[in-house]
Each structure stands twice: as structure tokens, then as C-alpha cells.
mmCIF file of N, CA and C in Angstrom:
data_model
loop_
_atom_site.group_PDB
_atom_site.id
_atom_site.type_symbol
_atom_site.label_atom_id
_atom_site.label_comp_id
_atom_site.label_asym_id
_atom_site.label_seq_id
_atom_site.Cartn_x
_atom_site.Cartn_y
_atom_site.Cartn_z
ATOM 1 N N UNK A 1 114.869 -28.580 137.069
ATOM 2 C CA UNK A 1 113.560 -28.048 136.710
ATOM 3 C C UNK A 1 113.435 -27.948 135.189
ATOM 4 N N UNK A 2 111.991 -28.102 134.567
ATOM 5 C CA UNK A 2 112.033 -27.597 133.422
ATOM 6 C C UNK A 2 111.801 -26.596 132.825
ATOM 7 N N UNK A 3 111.306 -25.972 131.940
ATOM 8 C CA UNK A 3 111.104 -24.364 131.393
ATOM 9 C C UNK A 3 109.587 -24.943 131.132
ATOM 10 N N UNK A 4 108.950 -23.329 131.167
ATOM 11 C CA UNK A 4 107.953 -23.116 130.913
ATOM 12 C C UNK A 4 107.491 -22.298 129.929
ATOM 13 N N UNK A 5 106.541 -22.645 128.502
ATOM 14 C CA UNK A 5 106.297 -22.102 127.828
ATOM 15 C C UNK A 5 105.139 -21.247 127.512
ATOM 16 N N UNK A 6 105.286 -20.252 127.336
ATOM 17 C CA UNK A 6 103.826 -19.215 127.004
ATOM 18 C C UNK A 6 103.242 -18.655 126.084
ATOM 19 N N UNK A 7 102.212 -19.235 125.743
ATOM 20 C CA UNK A 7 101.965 -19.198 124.194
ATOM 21 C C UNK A 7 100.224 -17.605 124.429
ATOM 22 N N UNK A 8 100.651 -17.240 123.222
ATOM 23 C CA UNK A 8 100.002 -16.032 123.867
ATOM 24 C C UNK A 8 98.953 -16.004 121.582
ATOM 25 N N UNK A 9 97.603 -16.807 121.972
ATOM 26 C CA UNK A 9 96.968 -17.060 120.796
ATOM 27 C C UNK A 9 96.658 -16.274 120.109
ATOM 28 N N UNK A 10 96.811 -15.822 118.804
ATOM 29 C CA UNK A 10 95.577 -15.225 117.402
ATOM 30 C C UNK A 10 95.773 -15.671 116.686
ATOM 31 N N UNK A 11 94.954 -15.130 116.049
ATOM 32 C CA UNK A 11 94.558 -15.479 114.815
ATOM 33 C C UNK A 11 95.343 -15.199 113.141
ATOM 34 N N UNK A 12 96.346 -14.569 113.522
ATOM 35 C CA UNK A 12 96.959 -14.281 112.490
ATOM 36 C C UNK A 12 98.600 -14.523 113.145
ATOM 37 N N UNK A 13 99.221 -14.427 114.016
ATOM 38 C CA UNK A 13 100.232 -14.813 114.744
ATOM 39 C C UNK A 13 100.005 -15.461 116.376
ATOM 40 N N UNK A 14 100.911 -16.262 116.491
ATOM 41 C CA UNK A 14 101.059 -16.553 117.511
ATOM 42 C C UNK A 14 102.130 -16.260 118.832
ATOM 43 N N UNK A 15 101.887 -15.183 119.882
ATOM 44 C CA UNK A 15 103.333 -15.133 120.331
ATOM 45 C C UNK A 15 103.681 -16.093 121.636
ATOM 46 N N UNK A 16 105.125 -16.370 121.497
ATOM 47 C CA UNK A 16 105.992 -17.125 122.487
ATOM 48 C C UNK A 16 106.544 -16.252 123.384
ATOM 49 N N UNK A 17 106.928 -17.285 124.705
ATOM 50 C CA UNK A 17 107.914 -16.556 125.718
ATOM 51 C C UNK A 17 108.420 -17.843 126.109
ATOM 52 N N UNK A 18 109.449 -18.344 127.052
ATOM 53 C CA UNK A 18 110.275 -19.689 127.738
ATOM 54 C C UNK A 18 110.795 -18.896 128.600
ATOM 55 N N UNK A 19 111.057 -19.918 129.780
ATOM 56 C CA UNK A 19 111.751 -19.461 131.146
ATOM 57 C C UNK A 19 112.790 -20.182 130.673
ATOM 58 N N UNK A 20 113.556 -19.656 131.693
ATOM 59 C CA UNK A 20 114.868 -20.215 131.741
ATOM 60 C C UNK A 20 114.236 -21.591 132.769
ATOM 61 N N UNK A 21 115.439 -22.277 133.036
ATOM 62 C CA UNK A 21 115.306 -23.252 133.769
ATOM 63 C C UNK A 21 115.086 -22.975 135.050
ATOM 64 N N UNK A 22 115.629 -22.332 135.776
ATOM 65 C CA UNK A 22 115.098 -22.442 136.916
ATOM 66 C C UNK A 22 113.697 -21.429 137.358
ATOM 67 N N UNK A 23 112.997 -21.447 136.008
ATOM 68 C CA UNK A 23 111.312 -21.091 136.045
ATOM 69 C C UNK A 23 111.507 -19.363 136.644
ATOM 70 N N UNK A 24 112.606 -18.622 136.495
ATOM 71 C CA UNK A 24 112.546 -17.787 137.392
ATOM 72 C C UNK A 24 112.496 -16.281 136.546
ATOM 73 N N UNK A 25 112.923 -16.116 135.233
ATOM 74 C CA UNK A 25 112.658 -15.653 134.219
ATOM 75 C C UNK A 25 112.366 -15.127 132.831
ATOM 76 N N UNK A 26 111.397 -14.852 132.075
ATOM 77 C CA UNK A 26 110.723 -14.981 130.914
ATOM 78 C C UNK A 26 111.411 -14.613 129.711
ATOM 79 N N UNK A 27 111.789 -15.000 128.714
ATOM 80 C CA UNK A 27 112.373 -14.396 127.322
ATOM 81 C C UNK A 27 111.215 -15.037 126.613
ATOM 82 N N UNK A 28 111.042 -13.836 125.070
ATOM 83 C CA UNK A 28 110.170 -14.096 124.324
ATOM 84 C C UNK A 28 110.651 -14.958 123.125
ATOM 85 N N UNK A 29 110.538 -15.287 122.616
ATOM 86 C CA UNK A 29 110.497 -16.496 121.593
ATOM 87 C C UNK A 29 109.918 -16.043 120.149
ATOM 88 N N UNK A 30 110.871 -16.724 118.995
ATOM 89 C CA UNK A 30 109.945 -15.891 117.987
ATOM 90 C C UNK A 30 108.310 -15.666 117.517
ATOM 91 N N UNK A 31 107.846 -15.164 116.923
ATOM 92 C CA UNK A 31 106.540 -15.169 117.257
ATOM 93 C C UNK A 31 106.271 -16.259 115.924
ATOM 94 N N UNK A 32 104.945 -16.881 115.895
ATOM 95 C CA UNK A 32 105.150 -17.690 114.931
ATOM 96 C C UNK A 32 103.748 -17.279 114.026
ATOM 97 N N UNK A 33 104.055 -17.431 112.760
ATOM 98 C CA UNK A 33 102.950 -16.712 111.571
ATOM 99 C C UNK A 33 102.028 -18.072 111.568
ATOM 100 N N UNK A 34 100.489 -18.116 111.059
ATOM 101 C CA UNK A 34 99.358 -18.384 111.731
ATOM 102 C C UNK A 34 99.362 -19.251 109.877
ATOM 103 N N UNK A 35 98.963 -20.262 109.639
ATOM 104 C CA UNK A 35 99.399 -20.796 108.133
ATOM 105 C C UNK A 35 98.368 -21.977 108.200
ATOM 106 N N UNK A 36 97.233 -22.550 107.181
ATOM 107 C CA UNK A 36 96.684 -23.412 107.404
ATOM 108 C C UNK A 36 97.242 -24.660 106.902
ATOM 109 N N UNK A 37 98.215 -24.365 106.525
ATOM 110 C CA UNK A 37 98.726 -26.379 106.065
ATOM 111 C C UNK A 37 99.732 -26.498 107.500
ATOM 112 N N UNK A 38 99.966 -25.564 108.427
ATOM 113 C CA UNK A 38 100.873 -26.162 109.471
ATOM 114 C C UNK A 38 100.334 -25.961 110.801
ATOM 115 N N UNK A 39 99.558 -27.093 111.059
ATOM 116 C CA UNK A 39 99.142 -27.136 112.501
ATOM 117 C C UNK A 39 99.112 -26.668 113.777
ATOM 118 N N UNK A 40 98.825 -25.283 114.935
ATOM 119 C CA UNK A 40 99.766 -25.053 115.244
ATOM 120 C C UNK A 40 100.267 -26.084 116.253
ATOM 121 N N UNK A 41 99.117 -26.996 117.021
ATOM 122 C CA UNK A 41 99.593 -27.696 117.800
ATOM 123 C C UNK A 41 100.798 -28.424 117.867
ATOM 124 N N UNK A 42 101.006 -28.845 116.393
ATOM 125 C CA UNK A 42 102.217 -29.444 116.047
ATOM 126 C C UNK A 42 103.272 -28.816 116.337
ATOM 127 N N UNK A 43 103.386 -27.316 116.334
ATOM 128 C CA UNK A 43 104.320 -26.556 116.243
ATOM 129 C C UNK A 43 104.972 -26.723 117.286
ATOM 130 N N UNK A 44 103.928 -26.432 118.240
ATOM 131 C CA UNK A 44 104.112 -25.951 119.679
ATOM 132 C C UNK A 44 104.700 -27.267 120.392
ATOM 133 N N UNK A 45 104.214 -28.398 119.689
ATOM 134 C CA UNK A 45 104.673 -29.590 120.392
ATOM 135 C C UNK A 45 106.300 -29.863 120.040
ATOM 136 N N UNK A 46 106.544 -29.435 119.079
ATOM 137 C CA UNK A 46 108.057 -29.308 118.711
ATOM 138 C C UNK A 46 109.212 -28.815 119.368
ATOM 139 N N UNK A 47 108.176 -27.491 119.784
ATOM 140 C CA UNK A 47 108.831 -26.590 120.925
ATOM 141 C C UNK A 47 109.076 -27.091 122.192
ATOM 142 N N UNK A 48 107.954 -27.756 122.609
ATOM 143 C CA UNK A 48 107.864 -28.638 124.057
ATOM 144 C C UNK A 48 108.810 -29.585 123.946
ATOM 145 N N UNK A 49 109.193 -30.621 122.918
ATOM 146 C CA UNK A 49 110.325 -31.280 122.759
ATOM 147 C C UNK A 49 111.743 -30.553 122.891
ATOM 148 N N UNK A 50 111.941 -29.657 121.307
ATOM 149 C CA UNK A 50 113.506 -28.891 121.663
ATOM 150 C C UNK A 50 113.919 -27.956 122.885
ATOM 151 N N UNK A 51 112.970 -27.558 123.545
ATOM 152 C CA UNK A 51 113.347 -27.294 124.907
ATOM 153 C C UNK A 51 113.204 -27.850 125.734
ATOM 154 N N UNK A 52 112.790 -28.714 126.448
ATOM 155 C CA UNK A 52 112.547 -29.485 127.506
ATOM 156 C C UNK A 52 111.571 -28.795 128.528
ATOM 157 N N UNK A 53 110.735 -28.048 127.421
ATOM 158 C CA UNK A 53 109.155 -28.057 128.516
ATOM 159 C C UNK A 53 108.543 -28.688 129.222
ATOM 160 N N UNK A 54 108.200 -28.056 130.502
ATOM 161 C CA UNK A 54 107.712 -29.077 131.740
ATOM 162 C C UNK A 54 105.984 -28.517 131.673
ATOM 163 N N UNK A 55 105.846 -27.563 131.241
ATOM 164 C CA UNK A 55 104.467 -27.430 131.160
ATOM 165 C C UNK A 55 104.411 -26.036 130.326
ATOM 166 N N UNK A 56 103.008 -25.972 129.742
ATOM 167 C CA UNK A 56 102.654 -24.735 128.256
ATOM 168 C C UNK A 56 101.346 -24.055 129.551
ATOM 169 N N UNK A 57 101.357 -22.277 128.728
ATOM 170 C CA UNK A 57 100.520 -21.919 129.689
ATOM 171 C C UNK A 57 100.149 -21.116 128.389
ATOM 172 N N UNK A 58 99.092 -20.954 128.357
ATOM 173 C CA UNK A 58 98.030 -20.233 127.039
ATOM 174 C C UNK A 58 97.218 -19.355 127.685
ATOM 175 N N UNK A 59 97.549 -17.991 127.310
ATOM 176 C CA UNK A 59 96.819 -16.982 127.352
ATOM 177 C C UNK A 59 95.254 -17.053 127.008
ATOM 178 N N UNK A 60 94.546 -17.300 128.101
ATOM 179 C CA UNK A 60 93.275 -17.036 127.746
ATOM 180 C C UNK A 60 92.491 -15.597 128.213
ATOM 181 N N UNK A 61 91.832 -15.502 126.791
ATOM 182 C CA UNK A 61 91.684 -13.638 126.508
ATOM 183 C C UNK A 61 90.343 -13.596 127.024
ATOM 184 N N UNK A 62 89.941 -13.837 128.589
ATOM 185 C CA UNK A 62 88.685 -13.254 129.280
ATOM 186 C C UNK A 62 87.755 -12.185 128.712
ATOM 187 N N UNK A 63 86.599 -11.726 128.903
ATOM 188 C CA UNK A 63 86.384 -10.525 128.422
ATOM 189 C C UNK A 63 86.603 -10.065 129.287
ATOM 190 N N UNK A 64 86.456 -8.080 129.780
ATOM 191 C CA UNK A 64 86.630 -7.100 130.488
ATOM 192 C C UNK A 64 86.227 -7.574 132.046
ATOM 193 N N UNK A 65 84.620 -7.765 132.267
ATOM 194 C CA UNK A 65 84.201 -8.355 133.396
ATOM 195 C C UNK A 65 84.558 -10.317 134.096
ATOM 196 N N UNK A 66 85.313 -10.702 133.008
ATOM 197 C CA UNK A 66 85.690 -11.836 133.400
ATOM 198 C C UNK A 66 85.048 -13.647 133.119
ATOM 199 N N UNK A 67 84.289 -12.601 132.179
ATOM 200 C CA UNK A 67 83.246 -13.953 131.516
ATOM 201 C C UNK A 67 83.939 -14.243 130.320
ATOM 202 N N UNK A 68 83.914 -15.664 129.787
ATOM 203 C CA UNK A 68 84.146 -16.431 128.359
ATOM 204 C C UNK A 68 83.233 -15.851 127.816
ATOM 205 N N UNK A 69 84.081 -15.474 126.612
ATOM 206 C CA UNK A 69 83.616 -15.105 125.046
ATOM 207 C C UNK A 69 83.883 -15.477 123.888
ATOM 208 N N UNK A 70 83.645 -15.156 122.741
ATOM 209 C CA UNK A 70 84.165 -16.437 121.945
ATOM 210 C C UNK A 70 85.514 -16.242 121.740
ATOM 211 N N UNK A 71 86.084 -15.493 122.439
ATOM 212 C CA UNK A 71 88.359 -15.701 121.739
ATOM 213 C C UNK A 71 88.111 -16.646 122.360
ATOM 214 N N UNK A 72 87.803 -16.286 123.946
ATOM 215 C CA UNK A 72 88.010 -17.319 125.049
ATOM 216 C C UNK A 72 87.779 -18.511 124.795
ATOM 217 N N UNK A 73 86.613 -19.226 124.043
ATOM 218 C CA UNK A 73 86.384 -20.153 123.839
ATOM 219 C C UNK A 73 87.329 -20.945 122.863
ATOM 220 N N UNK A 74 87.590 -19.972 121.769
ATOM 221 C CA UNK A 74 88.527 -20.250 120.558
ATOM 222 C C UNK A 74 89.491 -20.841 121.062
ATOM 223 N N UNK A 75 90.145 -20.327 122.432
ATOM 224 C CA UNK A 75 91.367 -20.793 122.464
ATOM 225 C C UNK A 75 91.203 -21.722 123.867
ATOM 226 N N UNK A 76 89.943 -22.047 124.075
ATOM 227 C CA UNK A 76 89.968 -23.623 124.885
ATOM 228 C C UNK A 76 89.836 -24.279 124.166
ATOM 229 N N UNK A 77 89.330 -24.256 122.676
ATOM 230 C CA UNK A 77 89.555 -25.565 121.745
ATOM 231 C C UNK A 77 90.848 -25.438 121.238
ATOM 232 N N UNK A 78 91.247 -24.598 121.769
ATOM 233 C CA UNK A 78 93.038 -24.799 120.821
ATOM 234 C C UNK A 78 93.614 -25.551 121.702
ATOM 235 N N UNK A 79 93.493 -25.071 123.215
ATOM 236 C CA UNK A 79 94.010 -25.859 124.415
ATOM 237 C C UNK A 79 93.844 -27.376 124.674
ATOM 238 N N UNK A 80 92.589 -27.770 124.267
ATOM 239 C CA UNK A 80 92.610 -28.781 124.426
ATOM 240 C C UNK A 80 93.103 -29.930 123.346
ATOM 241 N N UNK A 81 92.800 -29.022 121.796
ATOM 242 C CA UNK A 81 94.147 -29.870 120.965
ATOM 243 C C UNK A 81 94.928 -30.105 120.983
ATOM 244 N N UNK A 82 96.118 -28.922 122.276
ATOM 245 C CA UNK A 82 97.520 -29.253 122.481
ATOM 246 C C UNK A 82 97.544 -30.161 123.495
ATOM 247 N N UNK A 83 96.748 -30.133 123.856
ATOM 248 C CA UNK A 83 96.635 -31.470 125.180
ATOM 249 C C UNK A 83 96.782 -32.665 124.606
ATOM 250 N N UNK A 84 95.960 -32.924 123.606
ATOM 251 C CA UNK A 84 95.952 -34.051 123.086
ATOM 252 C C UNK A 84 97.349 -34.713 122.318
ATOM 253 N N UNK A 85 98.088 -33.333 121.812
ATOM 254 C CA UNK A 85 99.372 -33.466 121.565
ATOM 255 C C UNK A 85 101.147 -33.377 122.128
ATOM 256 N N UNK A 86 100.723 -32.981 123.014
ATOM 257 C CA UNK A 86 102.112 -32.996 124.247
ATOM 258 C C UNK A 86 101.834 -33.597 125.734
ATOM 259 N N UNK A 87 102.889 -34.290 125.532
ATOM 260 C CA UNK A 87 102.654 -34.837 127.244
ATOM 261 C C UNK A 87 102.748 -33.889 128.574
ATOM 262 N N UNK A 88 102.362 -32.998 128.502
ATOM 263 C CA UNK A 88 103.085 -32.221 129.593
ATOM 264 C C UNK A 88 101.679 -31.020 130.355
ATOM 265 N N UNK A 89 101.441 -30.480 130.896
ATOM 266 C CA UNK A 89 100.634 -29.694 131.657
ATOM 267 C C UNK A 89 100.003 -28.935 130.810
ATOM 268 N N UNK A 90 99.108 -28.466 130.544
ATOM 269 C CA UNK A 90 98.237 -27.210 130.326
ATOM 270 C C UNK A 90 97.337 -26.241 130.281
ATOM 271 N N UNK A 91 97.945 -25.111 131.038
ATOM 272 C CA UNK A 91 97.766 -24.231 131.845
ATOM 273 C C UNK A 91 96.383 -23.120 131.009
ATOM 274 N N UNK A 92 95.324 -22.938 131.210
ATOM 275 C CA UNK A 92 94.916 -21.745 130.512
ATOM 276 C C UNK A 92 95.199 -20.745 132.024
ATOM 277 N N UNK A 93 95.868 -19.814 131.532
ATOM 278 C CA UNK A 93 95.957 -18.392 132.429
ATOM 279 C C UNK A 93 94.943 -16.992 132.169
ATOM 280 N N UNK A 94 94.648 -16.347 132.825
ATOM 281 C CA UNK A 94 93.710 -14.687 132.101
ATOM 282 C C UNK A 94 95.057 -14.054 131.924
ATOM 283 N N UNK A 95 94.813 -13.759 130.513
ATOM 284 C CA UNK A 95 95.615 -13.021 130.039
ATOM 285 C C UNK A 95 95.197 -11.695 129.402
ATOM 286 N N UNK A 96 94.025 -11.106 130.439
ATOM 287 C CA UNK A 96 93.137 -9.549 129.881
ATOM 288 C C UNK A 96 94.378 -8.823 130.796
ATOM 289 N N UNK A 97 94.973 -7.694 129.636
ATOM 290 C CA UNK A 97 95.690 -6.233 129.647
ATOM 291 C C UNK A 97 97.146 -6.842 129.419
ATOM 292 N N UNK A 98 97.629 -7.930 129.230
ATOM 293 C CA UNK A 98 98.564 -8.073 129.015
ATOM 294 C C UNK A 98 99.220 -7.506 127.659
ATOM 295 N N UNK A 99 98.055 -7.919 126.532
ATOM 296 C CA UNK A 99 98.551 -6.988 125.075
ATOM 297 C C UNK A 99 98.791 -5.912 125.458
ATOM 298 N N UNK A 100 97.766 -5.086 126.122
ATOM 299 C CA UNK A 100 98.320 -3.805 126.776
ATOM 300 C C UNK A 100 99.261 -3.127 127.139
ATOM 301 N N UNK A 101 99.319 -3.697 128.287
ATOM 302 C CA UNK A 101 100.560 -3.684 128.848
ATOM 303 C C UNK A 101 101.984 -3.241 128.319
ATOM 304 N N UNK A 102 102.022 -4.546 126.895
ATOM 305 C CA UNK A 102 103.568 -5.004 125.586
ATOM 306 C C UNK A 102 103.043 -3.954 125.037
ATOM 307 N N UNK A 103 101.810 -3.150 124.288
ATOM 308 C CA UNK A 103 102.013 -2.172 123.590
ATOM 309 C C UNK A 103 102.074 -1.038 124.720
ATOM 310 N N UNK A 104 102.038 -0.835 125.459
ATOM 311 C CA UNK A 104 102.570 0.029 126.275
ATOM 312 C C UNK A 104 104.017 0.334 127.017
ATOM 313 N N UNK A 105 104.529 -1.177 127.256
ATOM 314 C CA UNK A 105 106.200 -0.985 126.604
ATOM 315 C C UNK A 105 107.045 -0.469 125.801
ATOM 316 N N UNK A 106 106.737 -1.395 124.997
ATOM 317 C CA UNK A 106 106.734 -0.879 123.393
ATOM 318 C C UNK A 106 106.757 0.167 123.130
ATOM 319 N N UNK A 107 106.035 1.395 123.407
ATOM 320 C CA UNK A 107 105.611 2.600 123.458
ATOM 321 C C UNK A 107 106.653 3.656 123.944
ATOM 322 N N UNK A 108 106.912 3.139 125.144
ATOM 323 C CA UNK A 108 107.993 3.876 126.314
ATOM 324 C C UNK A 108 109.160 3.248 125.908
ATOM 325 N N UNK A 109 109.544 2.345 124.858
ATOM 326 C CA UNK A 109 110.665 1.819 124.257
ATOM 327 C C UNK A 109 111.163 2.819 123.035
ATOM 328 N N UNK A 110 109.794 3.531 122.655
ATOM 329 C CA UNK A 110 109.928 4.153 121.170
ATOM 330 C C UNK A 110 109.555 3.504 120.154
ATOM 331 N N UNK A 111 108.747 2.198 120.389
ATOM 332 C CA UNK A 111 108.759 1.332 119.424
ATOM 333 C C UNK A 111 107.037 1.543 118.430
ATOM 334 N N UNK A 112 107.168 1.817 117.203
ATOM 335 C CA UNK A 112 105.785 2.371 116.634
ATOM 336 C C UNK A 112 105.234 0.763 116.742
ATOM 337 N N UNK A 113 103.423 0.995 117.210
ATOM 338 C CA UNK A 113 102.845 0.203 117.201
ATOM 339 C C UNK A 113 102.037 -0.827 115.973
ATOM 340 N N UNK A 114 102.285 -0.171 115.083
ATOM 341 C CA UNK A 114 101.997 -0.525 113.952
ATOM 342 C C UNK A 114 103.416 -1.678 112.919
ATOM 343 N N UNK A 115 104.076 -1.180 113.507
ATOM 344 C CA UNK A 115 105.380 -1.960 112.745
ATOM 345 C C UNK A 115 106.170 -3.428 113.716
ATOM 346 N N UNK A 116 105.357 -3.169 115.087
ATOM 347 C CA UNK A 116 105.616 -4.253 115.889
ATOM 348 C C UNK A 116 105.021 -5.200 116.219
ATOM 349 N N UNK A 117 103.616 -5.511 115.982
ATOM 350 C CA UNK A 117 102.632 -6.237 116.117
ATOM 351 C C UNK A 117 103.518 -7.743 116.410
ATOM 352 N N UNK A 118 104.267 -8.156 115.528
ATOM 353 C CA UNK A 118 104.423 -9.207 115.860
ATOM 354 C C UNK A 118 105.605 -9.205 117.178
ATOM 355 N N UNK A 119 106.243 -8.060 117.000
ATOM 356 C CA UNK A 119 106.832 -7.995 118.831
ATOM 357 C C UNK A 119 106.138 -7.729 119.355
ATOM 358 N N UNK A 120 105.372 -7.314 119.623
ATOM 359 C CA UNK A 120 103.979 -6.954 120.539
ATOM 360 C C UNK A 120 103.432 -8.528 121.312
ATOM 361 N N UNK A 121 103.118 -9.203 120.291
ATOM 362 C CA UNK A 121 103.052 -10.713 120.721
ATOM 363 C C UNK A 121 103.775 -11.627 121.187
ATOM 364 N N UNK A 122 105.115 -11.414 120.986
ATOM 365 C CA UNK A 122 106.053 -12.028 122.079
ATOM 366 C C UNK A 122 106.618 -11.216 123.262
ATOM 367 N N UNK A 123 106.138 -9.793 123.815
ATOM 368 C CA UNK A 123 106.321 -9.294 124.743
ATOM 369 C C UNK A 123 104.863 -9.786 125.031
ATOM 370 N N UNK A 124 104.106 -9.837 124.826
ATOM 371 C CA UNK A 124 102.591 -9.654 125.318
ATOM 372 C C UNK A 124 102.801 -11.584 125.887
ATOM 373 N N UNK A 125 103.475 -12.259 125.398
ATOM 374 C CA UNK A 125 103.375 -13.703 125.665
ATOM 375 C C UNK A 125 104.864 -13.752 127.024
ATOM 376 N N UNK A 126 105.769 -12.559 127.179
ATOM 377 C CA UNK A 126 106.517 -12.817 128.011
ATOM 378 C C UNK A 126 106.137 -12.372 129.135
ATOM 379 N N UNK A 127 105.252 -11.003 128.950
ATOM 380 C CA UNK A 127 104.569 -10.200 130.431
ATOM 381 C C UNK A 127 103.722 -11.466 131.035
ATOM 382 N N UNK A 128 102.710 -12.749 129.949
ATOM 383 C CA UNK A 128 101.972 -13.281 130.625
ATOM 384 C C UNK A 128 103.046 -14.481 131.656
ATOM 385 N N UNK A 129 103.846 -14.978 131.221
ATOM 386 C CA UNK A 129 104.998 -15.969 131.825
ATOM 387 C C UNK A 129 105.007 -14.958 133.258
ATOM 388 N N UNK A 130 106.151 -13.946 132.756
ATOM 389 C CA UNK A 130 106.703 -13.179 133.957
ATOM 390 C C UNK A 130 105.743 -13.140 134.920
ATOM 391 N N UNK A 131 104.703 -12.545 134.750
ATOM 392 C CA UNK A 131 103.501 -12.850 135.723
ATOM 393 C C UNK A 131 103.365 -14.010 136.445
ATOM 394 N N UNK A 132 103.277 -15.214 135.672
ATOM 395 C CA UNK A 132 102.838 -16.312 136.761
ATOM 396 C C UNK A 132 104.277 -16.926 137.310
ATOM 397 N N UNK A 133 105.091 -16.783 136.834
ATOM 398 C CA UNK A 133 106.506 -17.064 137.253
ATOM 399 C C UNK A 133 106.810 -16.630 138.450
ATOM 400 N N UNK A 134 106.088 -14.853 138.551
ATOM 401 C CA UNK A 134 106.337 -14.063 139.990
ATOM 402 C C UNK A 134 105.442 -14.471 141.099
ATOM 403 N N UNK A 135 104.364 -15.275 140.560
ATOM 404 C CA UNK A 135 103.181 -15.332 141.225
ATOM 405 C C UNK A 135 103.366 -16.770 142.058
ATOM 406 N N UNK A 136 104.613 -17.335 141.517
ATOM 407 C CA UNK A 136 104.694 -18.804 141.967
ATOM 408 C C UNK A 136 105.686 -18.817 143.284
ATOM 409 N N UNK A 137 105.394 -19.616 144.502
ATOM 410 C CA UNK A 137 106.406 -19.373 145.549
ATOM 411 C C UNK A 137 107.987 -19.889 145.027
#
């Protein structure tokens, strides 16, 4: 099997998560800083290479009631740039309360929310994996 990657979008960082191989559970990945001379698609496609990603799943940030808004939209044009750049599957998932969720970890970890933001985004990109990972037979 291959691993699965979870890219969890903003605008100022980006956070990661990867399964292990046998798709069965999530580690977060460093989070990656948001830079306009470095593409991120490129990035991510790098990633899909040095691990042997079988498919990318991108947090898409629904609004509350479940309608596209503009993150949402933001990050179907991101989605479909990485499409254009990796051979491999891609997944948009709802990823509403998942930030939540990582700062609510985080929280019950002891961890101040202000100084973790960018762990915040790679727990917030591993809760979304773990999720569909559990969700898969």
C-alpha cells in the first residue's frame, strides 16, 4: 500500500500529516511556511515523490452550514493546481472543526495557543487523515 498525505491549507502556513503504510495511522509532518517565490504545489509534489504517496487529501474549510465560501473556493484552485502537478489522487475532504479540535488538544496538552499555531496545523492536518483513515473499511 501507499501512504497518504494530508495537507491541511492557509494562507500563511501550510500543515502536513502521512500515514504510515499500511494507511492505518496519521503522523504530522512539518508544517511548511507559505513564501511567494516557492510554489506550494511544487512542494507538495516533492513530498508525493519522497514518500511514496498513493493519494493527497486537502482540507477543504466548508462554512458552518456546509456551503462553499471563498477559503473553500481558495483551496479548490489550489487543488486543482496540485492535480495538475502529481500523478496521484486528489481528495478534497470537509475539514470544518478540525482546527478546533488540534487547538483543543493542544490545550489539554498544556500547549499555549498562541506559540503553537504552526503545531496547531500539523495536528489540525493529522486529526483530518486520522479521520478518513478511520472512516475507510
Amino acid at each position: 500500500m501507499s501512504r497518504i498525505l494530508a495537507v491541511d491549507y492557509g494562507t500563511k502556513r501550510v500543515g502536513l500529516a502521512l500515514s504510515d503504510p499500511t494507511r492505518t495511522l496519521a503522523a504530522g509532518l512539518p508544517t511548511l511556511e507559505r513564501r511567494p517565490k516557492q510554489p506550494l504545489p511544487e512542494a507538495i509534489a516533492r513530498l508525493v515523490e519522497r514518500h511514496a504517496v498513493g493519494e493527497v487529501l486537502v482540507g477543504l474549510p466548508l462554512e458552518a452550514d456546509g456551503t462553499v465560501g471563498e477559503r473553500a473556493r481558495t483551496v479548490e484552485r489550489f487543488a486543482e493546481a496540485l492535480r495538475a502537478r502529481v500523478s496521484v489522487p486528489v481528495t478534497l475532504v470537509d475539514e470544518r472543526l478540525s482546527t478546533v479540535r488540534a487547538y483543543e488538544l493542544l490545550r489539554e496538552r498544556g500547549k499555549r495557543a498562541r506559540a503553537g499555531k504552526a503545531h496547531a496545523d500539523r495536528v489540525s492536518a493529522a486529526i483530518l487523515l486520522q479521520d478518513y483513515l478511520d472512516a475507510r473499511p
